[in-house]
Amino acid sequence: MTSLPEIQAMKRALELAILGRKAVFPNPMVGAVVLDSSSNSVGEGFHEKCGAPHAEIVALSEAGAAASSGTIVVSLEPCCHYGRTGPCTDAIINAGIRKVVIAMLDPHPNVSGKGKKQLESVGIEVETSVLLDEAEILNRVYLHYLRTSRSWITLKMALSMDGRTAAKDGGSRWLSCEESRKQVHRMRASAQAVMTGAGTVRYDDPELTSRGSEYTGEQPARIVVSATGDLGNSRKIFEKPGRVIIAVPESVSGNIQEFQREFGADIWGFPADSTGYGFNLTLLLERTASEGFGEILCECGRGLATMLLRKKLVNTLSVFTTPLILGGEGLPAFEKLGINSMVDSIRLENVRSSLLGTDTHLEGEVVYWTD
Ligand SMILES: NC(=O)c1ccc[n+]([C@@H]2O[C@H](COP(=O)([O-])OP(=O)(O)OC[C@H]3O[C@@H](n4cnc5c(N)ncnc54)[C@H](OP(=O)(O)O)[C@@H]3O)[C@@H](O)[C@H]2O)c1
């Protein structure tokens, strides 16, 4: 039976875990709280960044001798293998912990139930699945990466009430109110990278940086996806600090070395897609994950948005709707997606909605019917 102090400690462990959001990937976010034998919190910690001590080690060292005969409450199954740091199970056993409360077993092949078994084998009581749903949502990027080896994509779009992303002339400024724009700057500040298509760069000349009071001191990397390497005369994307990556088919990567020479941008070339258009975006998202970008905020027009959805690469859809109408002349959010009836529609689950100034903000995880 999970006690009330253990549940409260798990809520705190989940809160702590989030503090590692920007730096832990490809590791999971983990938080831990140590309760002494009278259920008082005596130590807490979180995994701060990849390579840094695990949450359990931080919490146990804060607790010191008070951990003996106590309980450790941890949002993910403790590891039992030697990675960059020693096994957390050994540290828990050595600290004299009597009970371990876990939110989620770790599906990583090096752990996956083995940590729990090792603890039980020395007589420690282990309870699992405490606030499991919350823990799975918290670590969705990590779980997705283990399954697919890809980055998690949040596609953000600003739409008119009739679902248009821009007016007929291509203008989309300002298709959302000030509060929504502030929210977007917060999203950029917490993303490791922001991605867009060459069409948006050519038309809008965006910076794609986090600005105003939402700026946290570190700009996300900016990734531009292009089939042609043509960015027109737009250069703002290179002007602010932060890494800029231009992803193109191998056949054009040689033609755009000027962006590397003049602005220090990284040019990533990919084999041409079998369809003959651009390159396979799945390869791009595998590369971004291998370079440490767990979660990418995508702010693009309908061209790239359609390609990502067709390939089932969008994980979260985040839509800001503003109270104006652009009519049938306006640019639609997506091109054809092969949806002919309601049963084919792409739906969202775990939907969150809020009012931001005059806009509505709706966000949820994409469910593809054939999954
Ligand atoms: N309301 C909003 O939230 C919002 C956000 C952003 C932009 N916009 C508006 O959207 C309009 C621009 O739309 P857009 O469709 O041109 O822009 P986009 O989606 O940002 O960019 C499209 C471009 O992405 C590249 N691309 C897509 N799939 C690719 C693949 N598989 N391989 C390689 N490259 C690929 C192509 O680059 P190449 O051009 O090099 O072939 C393509 O033309 C503008 O009017 C802008 O204001 C609105």
XYZ file of C-alpha atoms and ligand atoms in Angstrom, residues 156-159 164-166 170-172 175 196-204 225-230 247 249 277-281 299-305 307 331 335, ligand 1:
91
model
C 3.127 24.609 -33.686
C 0.782 26.500 -35.981
C -1.030 29.810 -35.766
C -4.359 29.620 -37.581
C -5.648 29.332 -42.688
C -1.934 29.792 -41.945
C -1.458 32.912 -44.053
C 1.602 34.870 -47.963
C 1.467 37.325 -45.034
C 0.940 35.684 -41.646
C -1.833 35.705 -36.883
C 11.266 25.412 -40.056
C 11.018 25.014 -43.824
C 12.848 27.033 -46.464
C 9.486 28.487 -47.591
C 8.996 30.217 -44.248
C 12.600 31.458 -44.242
C 12.188 32.917 -47.753
C 8.837 34.547 -47.012
C 9.088 35.632 -43.351
C 14.740 22.066 -44.022
C 15.149 22.678 -47.731
C 14.927 20.636 -50.910
C 16.703 23.321 -52.962
C 19.019 25.156 -50.542
C 17.358 28.401 -51.646
C 19.303 20.164 -43.911
C 19.552 16.645 -50.146
C 11.353 15.130 -53.803
C 13.755 16.369 -51.125
C 15.048 13.808 -48.648
C 13.558 11.371 -46.152
C 12.652 13.434 -43.067
C 7.261 26.308 -36.785
C 6.722 25.952 -40.501
C 4.237 26.533 -43.288
C 1.955 23.980 -44.875
C 4.651 22.440 -47.106
C 6.861 20.990 -44.375
C 3.891 20.473 -42.011
C 5.382 16.244 -45.280
C -3.247 29.394 -47.421
C -2.010 20.030 -48.321
N 0.615 30.433 -39.425
C 1.721 29.802 -39.137
O 1.843 29.154 -38.054
C 2.873 29.856 -40.112
C 4.133 29.382 -39.684
C 5.173 29.405 -40.606
C 4.949 29.890 -41.897
N 3.725 30.354 -42.248
C 3.479 30.847 -43.612
O 3.646 29.754 -44.492
C 4.040 30.263 -45.759
C 5.208 29.431 -46.282
O 4.723 28.128 -46.531
P 5.659 27.015 -47.128
O 4.851 25.784 -47.274
O 6.365 27.541 -48.324
O 6.766 26.925 -45.984
P 7.476 25.759 -45.184
O 6.554 24.642 -44.899
O 8.084 26.429 -44.003
O 8.637 25.301 -46.157
C 8.372 24.433 -47.208
C 9.695 23.979 -47.741
O 10.284 22.973 -46.890
C 11.148 22.191 -47.668
N 10.760 20.780 -47.508
C 9.573 20.240 -47.154
N 9.656 18.901 -47.156
C 10.913 18.581 -47.507
C 11.607 17.359 -47.684
N 11.015 16.159 -47.502
N 12.896 17.407 -48.050
C 13.530 18.585 -48.237
N 12.914 19.780 -48.093
C 11.620 19.761 -47.729
C 11.003 22.614 -49.116
O 12.078 23.523 -49.347
P 12.460 24.188 -50.766
O 11.608 25.380 -50.866
O 13.917 24.472 -50.679
O 12.129 23.187 -51.823
C 9.643 23.284 -49.088
O 9.396 24.183 -50.125
C 4.376 31.717 -45.555
O 3.311 32.485 -46.057
C 4.502 31.857 -44.075
O 4.166 33.164 -43.647
C 2.681 30.341 -41.385
